[in-house]
């Protein structure tokens, strides 16, 4: 591949200006030419791209430039290496148009072959939801593309690394694995491995490539961007030298470059976390978007460190004028009872391959206290700031809509007593898991009592069936590949629309603000 990108990122934002970052990779260390044209100017302005890092055959460059917001939804043109591109920013004081996706890849050879092999009919099957998103983007001109985790899947590549580089096999003992360290050459092989995952997954997906060149992104990683189940292993393998000194640092380095346009030791734009956490916060009009990094510091007993919960609290204290807050966490906070599912799976005498995923969930016993505290904090912020809070998540390979409700002294519900949870996943991977689907559906529509004044439940979605939309079905969990559109309405409301594979008609919900 001779080039990579360009990819856009929303680096930072204020009430009247956006700062945009552009990432571009090319052969050779000479920076590519770059210029941009702002709405009020007739000619292109030149800007110099700075070198970030050389990885494999390509050298990666970045440029950042500021775009003032105007009284109307505005187009910004730019050129990289002589090629023209454009994107749109929202009007001054208006909330942006947002699209959301997660789980962008495949975690096994079997599923990979199912989507990308099998004859002419499967040639474009893998990227079908990206193509659908791009189709709507061409007319709606989304301002921000949020990607909520698992932007790459390291599973297959890391299996190959263990087999062919580390020479691990079924008879390699746990003690041997635990004591194994990496040579400099093996670390370099890991660096190449993560580079190739991004270049091959993103660079060979034409629809994703066009979306990221025409819509600024906000991204946060999850476990598959590192390795499946990172932070949730009972044997604490994250502390073994291979993973602590090799896998995680190289996954982080690639994550910072490709998802955040950063140098290896640089903090992302909008950073609100400590040195070891990559949470970000951005304000766009009366909308705030916070991406919590719930993976870097995850263990079986914590989701984030206490210092970073404090950082998020400080961000809320500094942003009390918002009308709507999107809190993006990779794993849903409102979902099925995975504590019950964990207990059931313990009775099954073989590994289902999803036990680490169950331990990731907020309803897993070790994380329940943290979840309840966070929800209490969000309700307090909502009430004190008169700001609606909506949680957006992916991870679970399903589309769903949940709600957390807080009762006041009279048992009534007000707008600040309700937090919506929107789940959209996967945009590319296979939807559902046969074991999980059966166990989730088996639980029915039972509400969860979090504490005497707080409860949660899943809401039914009305889903059109088929390409003509002649019939529909009601379901709390829709096991189809999908992406989520979030369009601002009057009075700071958002209209949420899920777009499912196999249907030309979206499922719509209104998430109202205060």
Coordinates of C-alpha atoms in Angstrom, one line a residue:
X1 CA 0.0 0.0 0.0
X2 CA 1.5 3.3 -1.1
X3 CA -0.6 5.6 1.2
X4 CA -2.9 5.6 4.2
X5 CA -5.7 8.1 4.8
X6 CA -6.4 10.9 4.9
X7 CA -8.3 10.5 8.2
X8 CA -10.0 13.3 10.0
X9 CA -10.3 13.7 13.8
X10 CA -12.0 16.3 16.0
X11 CA -8.9 17.3 18.1
X12 CA -10.6 20.0 20.2
X13 CA -13.6 22.3 20.2
X14 CA -15.0 25.4 21.8
X15 CA -18.3 27.2 21.5
X16 CA -17.2 29.0 18.3
X17 CA -14.4 26.9 16.8
X18 CA -13.3 23.4 16.0
X19 CA -9.7 22.2 15.7
X20 CA -9.4 19.4 13.1
X21 CA -6.5 16.9 12.8
X22 CA -5.6 15.1 9.6
X23 CA -3.6 11.9 9.5
X24 CA -1.9 10.8 6.4
X25 CA 0.7 8.0 5.6
X26 CA 3.0 7.8 2.6
X27 CA 6.2 6.3 1.4
X28 CA 9.2 8.5 2.2
X29 CA 10.0 11.1 4.8
X30 CA 9.2 14.2 2.8
X31 CA 5.8 15.6 4.1
X32 CA 2.9 15.7 1.6
X33 CA 1.5 19.0 0.5
X34 CA -1.5 20.1 2.5
X35 CA -3.9 23.0 2.1
X36 CA -7.4 23.9 3.2
X37 CA -10.1 26.5 2.4
X38 CA -12.3 28.0 5.1
X39 CA -15.9 28.9 4.3
X40 CA -15.3 32.7 4.3
X41 CA -12.1 32.6 2.2
X42 CA -11.8 32.2 -1.6
X43 CA -8.3 30.6 -1.7
X44 CA -6.6 27.6 -0.1
X45 CA -4.2 28.2 2.8
X46 CA -1.0 26.1 3.0
X47 CA -0.1 24.2 6.2
X48 CA 2.8 22.0 6.9
X49 CA 2.3 18.4 8.0
X50 CA 4.5 17.2 10.9
X51 CA 6.1 13.8 11.0
X52 CA 4.7 11.5 13.7
X53 CA 6.2 8.1 13.1
X54 CA 7.6 5.7 10.5
X55 CA 6.1 2.3 10.7
X56 CA 6.8 -0.3 8.1
X57 CA 6.9 1.1 4.6
X58 CA 4.9 4.3 5.4
X59 CA 5.7 7.5 7.3
X60 CA 2.8 9.1 9.0
X61 CA 2.2 12.8 9.2
X62 CA -0.3 15.1 11.0
X63 CA -1.6 18.6 10.5
X64 CA -4.0 20.5 12.8
X65 CA -6.0 23.5 11.8
X66 CA -8.8 25.6 13.2
X67 CA -12.2 26.0 11.7
X68 CA -14.4 28.9 12.9
X69 CA -18.1 28.1 13.2
X70 CA -20.6 30.2 11.2
X71 CA -24.3 30.9 11.2
X72 CA -25.0 28.0 8.8
X73 CA -23.9 24.4 8.3
X74 CA -20.7 24.9 6.4
X75 CA -18.4 22.9 4.1
X76 CA -14.6 23.0 4.5
X77 CA -12.4 21.9 1.6
X78 CA -8.9 20.5 1.9
X79 CA -6.2 18.9 -0.3
X80 CA -3.6 16.3 0.6
X81 CA -1.0 15.5 -2.1
X82 CA -3.1 17.2 -4.7
X83 CA -6.3 15.2 -4.0
X84 CA -9.4 17.1 -2.9
X85 CA -11.7 16.3 0.1
X86 CA -14.3 18.1 2.1
X87 CA -16.2 17.8 5.4
X88 CA -18.9 19.8 7.1
X89 CA -19.1 21.6 10.5
X90 CA -22.3 22.5 12.3
X91 CA -23.7 26.0 12.6
X92 CA -22.6 28.2 15.5
X93 CA -24.3 27.2 18.8
X94 CA -25.9 24.2 17.2
X95 CA -25.4 20.5 18.2
X96 CA -23.7 18.3 15.6
X97 CA -25.1 15.5 13.5
X98 CA -23.5 12.3 14.8
X99 CA -23.1 8.8 13.5
X100 CA -21.9 5.9 15.6
X101 CA -20.5 2.4 15.1
X102 CA -18.5 -0.2 16.9
X103 CA -17.0 -3.7 16.5
X104 CA -15.3 -3.1 13.2
X105 CA -13.7 -6.5 12.3
X106 CA -13.8 -10.2 12.8
X107 CA -12.5 -12.2 15.8
X108 CA -12.1 -15.6 14.1
X109 CA -11.0 -17.1 10.9
X110 CA -14.4 -18.9 10.5
X111 CA -16.4 -15.6 10.7
X112 CA -13.8 -13.8 8.5
X113 CA -14.2 -16.5 5.8
X114 CA -18.0 -16.3 6.1
X115 CA -18.0 -12.6 5.2
X116 CA -15.1 -12.2 2.8
X117 CA -15.0 -15.5 1.0
X118 CA -17.6 -17.6 -0.7
X119 CA -17.9 -16.3 -4.2
X120 CA -19.0 -13.1 -6.0
X121 CA -22.1 -12.6 -3.8
X122 CA -19.9 -12.1 -0.7
X123 CA -17.4 -9.7 -2.3
X124 CA -18.8 -6.6 -0.6
X125 CA -20.7 -8.2 2.2
X126 CA -18.2 -7.4 5.0
X127 CA -18.4 -3.6 4.6
X128 CA -22.2 -3.4 3.8
X129 CA -23.1 -1.3 6.9
X130 CA -20.2 1.1 6.2
X131 CA -21.6 1.5 2.7
X132 CA -25.1 2.2 4.1
X133 CA -23.7 4.8 6.6
X134 CA -21.8 6.5 3.7
X135 CA -25.0 6.6 1.6
X136 CA -26.8 8.6 4.4
X137 CA -23.7 10.7 5.0
X138 CA -23.7 11.8 1.4
X139 CA -27.0 13.6 1.9
X140 CA -27.0 14.4 5.7
X141 CA -23.4 15.5 6.0
X142 CA -22.7 14.1 9.5
X143 CA -20.3 16.3 11.5
X144 CA -18.8 13.7 13.8
X145 CA -18.3 9.9 13.4
X146 CA -18.0 8.2 16.8
X147 CA -16.4 4.8 16.9
X148 CA -17.0 3.2 20.3
X149 CA -14.5 0.3 20.5
X150 CA -13.0 -2.7 18.7
X151 CA -12.0 -0.6 15.7
X152 CA -9.6 -3.5 14.9
X153 CA -9.6 -7.1 16.0
X154 CA -6.2 -8.4 17.1
X155 CA -7.4 -12.0 17.8
X156 CA -6.4 -13.7 14.6
X157 CA -3.0 -11.9 14.3
X158 CA -2.1 -12.5 18.0
X159 CA -2.9 -16.2 17.6
X160 CA -0.4 -16.3 14.7
X161 CA 2.2 -14.4 16.8
X162 CA 1.9 -16.9 19.6
X163 CA 2.1 -19.8 17.3
X164 CA 4.9 -18.7 14.9
X165 CA 7.0 -16.1 16.9
X166 CA 6.6 -17.3 20.5
X167 CA 6.3 -20.9 19.4
X168 CA 3.6 -21.5 22.0
X169 CA 1.5 -24.7 21.5
X170 CA -1.0 -26.7 23.5
X171 CA 1.8 -28.3 25.6
X172 CA 3.5 -25.0 26.6
X173 CA 2.9 -24.8 30.3
X174 CA 1.4 -21.8 32.1
X175 CA 4.6 -21.3 34.1
X176 CA 6.6 -21.2 30.8
X177 CA 4.3 -18.6 29.3
X178 CA 4.3 -16.6 32.5
X179 CA 8.2 -16.5 32.5
X180 CA 8.6 -15.7 28.8
X181 CA 10.0 -12.3 27.9
X182 CA 10.4 -10.7 24.5
X183 CA 13.5 -9.9 22.5
X184 CA 13.9 -6.6 20.7
X185 CA 13.1 -8.3 17.4
X186 CA 9.9 -9.8 18.8
X187 CA 8.8 -6.4 20.0
X188 CA 9.4 -5.0 16.5
X189 CA 7.4 -7.9 15.1
X190 CA 4.5 -6.9 17.4
X191 CA 4.8 -3.3 16.2
X192 CA 4.6 -4.4 12.6
X193 CA 1.6 -6.7 13.5
X194 CA -0.5 -3.9 15.0
X195 CA 0.5 -1.5 12.1
X196 CA -0.6 -4.1 9.6
X197 CA -4.0 -4.6 11.4
X198 CA -4.9 -0.9 11.0
X199 CA -3.5 -0.6 7.5
X200 CA -5.2 -3.7 6.2
X201 CA -8.5 -3.3 8.2
X202 CA -9.0 0.4 7.5
X203 CA -7.0 1.0 4.4
X204 CA -8.7 -1.8 2.5
X205 CA -12.2 -0.8 3.5
X206 CA -13.1 1.9 0.9
X207 CA -16.4 2.9 2.6
X208 CA -14.7 3.4 6.0
X209 CA -11.8 5.2 4.3
X210 CA -14.2 7.7 2.6
X211 CA -16.2 8.2 5.8
X212 CA -13.0 9.0 7.8
X213 CA -11.8 11.4 5.1
X214 CA -15.1 13.3 5.0
X215 CA -16.3 13.3 8.6
X216 CA -14.1 14.1 11.7
X217 CA -13.9 11.1 14.1
X218 CA -13.9 10.5 17.9
X219 CA -12.7 7.1 18.9
X220 CA -12.0 5.0 22.0
X221 CA -10.5 1.6 22.2
X222 CA -11.8 -1.6 23.8
X223 CA -10.4 -5.1 24.4
X224 CA -10.0 -6.3 20.8
X225 CA -7.9 -3.2 20.0
X226 CA -5.4 -4.7 22.5
X227 CA -6.3 -8.4 22.9
X228 CA -9.6 -10.2 23.6
X229 CA -10.6 -9.8 27.2
X230 CA -7.9 -7.4 28.3
X231 CA -8.2 -6.6 32.0
X232 CA -10.7 -9.4 32.7
X233 CA -8.5 -12.5 32.9
X234 CA -8.6 -14.5 36.2
X235 CA -5.0 -15.5 35.8
X236 CA -3.9 -11.9 35.5
X237 CA -2.0 -12.7 32.3
X238 CA -1.9 -8.9 31.6
X239 CA 1.1 -8.9 34.0
X240 CA 3.1 -11.5 32.2
X241 CA 6.1 -10.0 30.4
X242 CA 4.8 -10.9 26.9
X243 CA 1.7 -8.9 27.4
X244 CA 2.8 -6.2 29.9
X245 CA 6.0 -5.3 28.0
X246 CA 5.0 -6.2 24.5
X247 CA 1.3 -6.5 23.6
X248 CA -0.1 -3.6 25.6
X249 CA 2.6 -1.0 24.9
X250 CA 2.5 -1.8 21.1
X251 CA -1.3 -1.8 21.0
X252 CA -1.3 1.5 22.8
X253 CA 1.3 3.0 20.5
X254 CA -0.8 2.0 17.5
X255 CA -4.0 3.2 19.1
X256 CA -2.5 6.6 19.8
X257 CA -1.3 7.0 16.2
X258 CA -4.2 5.7 14.2
X259 CA -7.2 6.5 16.4
X260 CA -5.9 9.7 18.0
X261 CA -3.2 11.0 15.5
X262 CA -0.7 11.2 18.4
X263 CA 3.0 10.7 18.9
X264 CA 3.9 7.7 21.2
X265 CA 4.0 9.7 24.4
X266 CA 1.4 12.5 23.5
X267 CA -2.0 12.9 25.1
X268 CA -5.0 12.9 22.8
X269 CA -6.9 16.1 22.0
X270 CA -9.6 16.8 24.6
X271 CA -7.8 14.6 27.1
X272 CA -9.3 14.5 30.5
X273 CA -7.5 11.5 31.9
X274 CA -4.2 10.9 33.6
X275 CA -1.0 9.7 31.9
X276 CA -2.2 6.1 31.8
X277 CA -5.8 6.8 30.7
X278 CA -7.0 8.2 27.4
X279 CA -10.5 9.5 28.3
X280 CA -11.5 12.5 26.3
X281 CA -14.2 15.2 26.5
X282 CA -15.4 17.6 23.8
X283 CA -18.1 20.3 23.8
X284 CA -20.0 21.1 20.6
X285 CA -22.7 23.8 21.1
X286 CA -24.9 22.6 23.9
X287 CA -23.8 18.9 23.5
X288 CA -20.9 17.4 25.4
X289 CA -19.3 14.1 24.3
X290 CA -17.2 12.2 26.8
X291 CA -15.4 9.0 25.9
X292 CA -14.3 7.1 29.0
X293 CA -11.3 4.8 28.6
X294 CA -12.6 1.8 30.6
X295 CA -9.9 -0.5 29.2
X296 CA -6.4 0.9 30.0
X297 CA -6.7 0.5 33.8
X298 CA -9.3 -2.3 33.9
X299 CA -8.9 -5.3 36.2
X300 CA -11.4 -7.8 37.6
X301 CA -12.0 -5.3 40.4
X302 CA -11.9 -1.9 38.8
X303 CA -13.0 -0.2 35.5
X304 CA -10.9 2.9 35.9
X305 CA -8.6 4.2 38.7
X306 CA -10.0 6.5 41.4
X307 CA -7.9 9.4 40.0
X308 CA -9.7 9.1 36.6
X309 CA -13.1 9.0 38.1
X310 CA -12.1 12.2 39.8
X311 CA -10.9 13.7 36.5
X312 CA -14.4 12.9 35.0
X313 CA -16.0 14.6 38.0
X314 CA -13.9 17.7 37.4
X315 CA -14.9 17.8 33.8
X316 CA -18.5 17.7 34.8
X317 CA -18.0 20.6 37.2
X318 CA -16.4 22.6 34.4
X319 CA -19.2 22.0 32.0
X320 CA -22.5 22.9 33.7
X321 CA -24.0 24.8 30.7
X322 CA -24.7 21.8 28.5
X323 CA -28.2 20.7 27.5
X324 CA -27.2 17.1 26.5
X325 CA -24.3 14.9 27.4
X326 CA -23.4 11.8 25.4
X327 CA -21.4 9.5 27.7
X328 CA -19.7 6.9 25.5
X329 CA -18.6 3.7 27.3
X330 CA -17.7 0.7 25.3
X331 CA -19.6 -1.9 27.4
X332 CA -23.4 -1.1 28.0
X333 CA -24.4 0.0 31.5
X334 CA -28.0 -1.1 31.0
X335 CA -28.3 -4.6 29.5
X336 CA -29.3 -8.1 30.4
X337 CA -28.4 -9.7 33.7
X338 CA -25.0 -11.1 33.1
X339 CA -24.5 -12.1 36.7
X340 CA -27.2 -14.7 36.1
X341 CA -25.7 -15.8 32.8
X342 CA -22.3 -16.2 34.5
X343 CA -23.8 -18.5 37.1
X344 CA -25.5 -20.6 34.4
X345 CA -22.3 -20.9 32.4
X346 CA -20.5 -22.2 35.5
X347 CA -22.8 -25.2 35.4
X348 CA -21.9 -26.0 31.8
X349 CA -18.8 -28.3 31.7
X350 CA -16.9 -26.6 28.9
X351 CA -15.6 -23.2 28.0
X352 CA -18.1 -21.1 26.0
X353 CA -15.4 -18.7 24.9
X354 CA -17.3 -15.7 26.3
X355 CA -16.5 -15.8 30.0
X356 CA -14.1 -12.9 29.8
X357 CA -16.8 -10.9 28.0
X358 CA -19.2 -11.6 30.9
X359 CA -16.7 -10.4 33.4
X360 CA -16.4 -7.1 31.4
X361 CA -20.1 -6.2 32.1
X362 CA -21.2 -3.6 34.6
X363 CA -23.7 -6.1 36.1
X364 CA -20.8 -8.5 36.8
X365 CA -20.5 -8.7 40.6
X366 CA -17.1 -6.9 41.0
X367 CA -18.3 -3.9 38.9
X368 CA -21.8 -3.4 40.4
X369 CA -20.7 -0.9 43.1
X370 CA -18.8 1.2 40.5
X371 CA -21.8 1.2 38.2
X372 CA -24.2 2.4 40.8
X373 CA -21.9 5.2 41.9
X374 CA -21.4 6.4 38.4
X375 CA -25.2 6.4 37.7
X376 CA -25.8 8.4 41.0
X377 CA -23.1 10.9 39.9
X378 CA -24.8 11.2 36.4
X379 CA -28.2 11.8 37.9
X380 CA -26.8 14.4 40.3
X381 CA -25.1 16.2 37.4
X382 CA -28.3 16.0 35.3
X383 CA -30.4 17.5 38.0
X384 CA -27.9 20.2 39.1
X385 CA -27.1 21.3 35.5
X386 CA -30.5 20.7 33.9
X387 CA -28.7 18.5 31.4
X388 CA -30.0 15.3 29.8
X389 CA -27.5 12.4 29.9
X390 CA -27.5 9.6 27.3
X391 CA -25.2 6.7 27.5
X392 CA -24.0 5.2 24.1
X393 CA -22.3 1.8 23.9
X394 CA -21.4 -1.1 21.6
X395 CA -19.5 -4.3 22.3
X396 CA -22.4 -6.8 22.6
X397 CA -23.2 -7.4 18.9
X398 CA -26.8 -6.3 19.2
X399 CA -29.0 -3.1 18.9
X400 CA -31.0 -2.2 22.0
X401 CA -32.5 0.7 23.9
X402 CA -32.4 0.8 27.7
X403 CA -33.4 3.3 30.4
X404 CA -32.4 4.0 34.0
X405 CA -35.1 5.7 36.1
X406 CA -34.7 7.5 39.4
X407 CA -37.7 7.9 41.6
X408 CA -38.2 11.1 43.6
X409 CA -40.0 11.3 46.9
X410 CA -43.4 11.0 45.2
X411 CA -42.4 8.3 42.9
X412 CA -42.7 10.6 39.8
X413 CA -40.3 10.7 36.9
X414 CA -38.9 14.0 35.5
X415 CA -36.7 14.5 32.5
X416 CA -33.6 14.7 34.8
X417 CA -34.7 11.4 36.4
X418 CA -34.2 9.3 33.3
X419 CA -31.0 8.3 31.5
X420 CA -31.2 6.6 28.2
X421 CA -28.8 3.8 27.0
X422 CA -28.4 3.4 23.3
X423 CA -26.5 0.2 22.1
X424 CA -25.3 -0.2 18.5
X425 CA -23.1 -3.1 17.5
X426 CA -21.6 -4.5 15.3
X427 CA -21.0 -2.4 12.2
X428 CA -18.9 -5.2 10.7
X429 CA -18.5 -8.3 12.9
X430 CA -21.2 -11.0 13.0
X431 CA -24.2 -10.1 15.1
X432 CA -25.1 -12.1 18.1
X433 CA -23.8 -15.3 19.7
X434 CA -26.1 -18.3 19.8
X435 CA -25.4 -19.0 23.5
X436 CA -25.8 -15.3 24.6
X437 CA -28.9 -14.8 22.4
X438 CA -30.7 -17.6 24.0
X439 CA -29.8 -16.6 27.5
X440 CA -30.5 -12.9 27.0
X441 CA -33.9 -13.6 25.4
X442 CA -34.7 -16.1 28.1
X443 CA -34.6 -13.3 30.7
X444 CA -37.5 -11.6 29.0
X445 CA -38.5 -8.0 29.9
X446 CA -37.8 -8.1 33.7
X447 CA -36.8 -4.8 35.2
X448 CA -33.6 -4.5 37.3
X449 CA -33.8 -2.9 40.7
X450 CA -30.4 -1.3 41.2
X451 CA -31.4 0.2 44.6
X452 CA -34.6 1.3 46.3
X453 CA -34.8 4.5 44.3
X454 CA -33.2 3.4 41.0
X455 CA -34.3 0.9 38.4
X456 CA -33.3 -0.1 34.8
X457 CA -35.2 -1.8 32.0
X458 CA -34.9 -2.5 28.3
X459 CA -37.4 -0.8 26.0
X460 CA -39.0 -2.5 22.9
X461 CA -37.9 -1.4 19.5
X462 CA -40.2 -1.4 16.5
X463 CA -38.2 -2.8 13.6
X464 CA -39.2 -2.8 9.9
X465 CA -38.8 -6.2 8.2
X466 CA -37.4 -6.6 4.7
X467 CA -36.4 -4.0 2.1
X468 CA -40.0 -2.7 1.5
X469 CA -40.9 -2.2 5.2
X470 CA -44.3 -3.8 4.6
X471 CA -44.3 -5.5 8.0
X472 CA -42.5 -4.9 11.4
X473 CA -41.7 -6.7 14.6
X474 CA -41.2 -5.6 18.2
X475 CA -38.0 -6.7 20.0
X476 CA -35.9 -5.6 22.9
X477 CA -32.8 -7.0 21.3
X478 CA -32.2 -6.9 17.5
X479 CA -29.5 -9.3 16.5
X480 CA -28.5 -7.7 13.2
X481 CA -25.5 -5.7 12.0
X482 CA -26.2 -2.0 12.5
X483 CA -25.1 1.5 13.0
X484 CA -26.7 4.4 14.8
X485 CA -27.6 7.9 13.5
X486 CA -28.1 10.8 16.0
X487 CA -29.7 13.9 14.5
X488 CA -30.3 17.1 16.6
X489 CA -33.9 18.2 16.9
X490 CA -35.6 21.3 18.4
X491 CA -35.2 22.0 22.1
X492 CA -31.8 20.2 22.2
X493 CA -33.5 16.8 21.6
X494 CA -31.8 14.0 19.5
X495 CA -33.5 11.5 17.1
X496 CA -31.8 8.1 17.4
X497 CA -32.1 5.9 14.3
X498 CA -30.7 2.4 14.1
X499 CA -30.0 1.2 10.5
X500 CA -30.1 -2.6 10.3
X501 CA -28.7 -5.0 7.7
X502 CA -31.6 -6.3 5.5
X503 CA -34.0 -3.4 6.1
X504 CA -34.2 -0.1 4.2
X505 CA -36.2 1.5 7.0
X506 CA -34.6 2.7 10.3
X507 CA -35.9 2.1 13.8
X508 CA -36.5 5.5 15.4
X509 CA -36.4 6.7 19.0
X510 CA -36.4 10.3 20.3
X511 CA -34.0 11.0 23.2
X512 CA -35.3 14.2 24.7
X513 CA -33.3 16.8 26.5
X514 CA -34.3 19.0 29.3

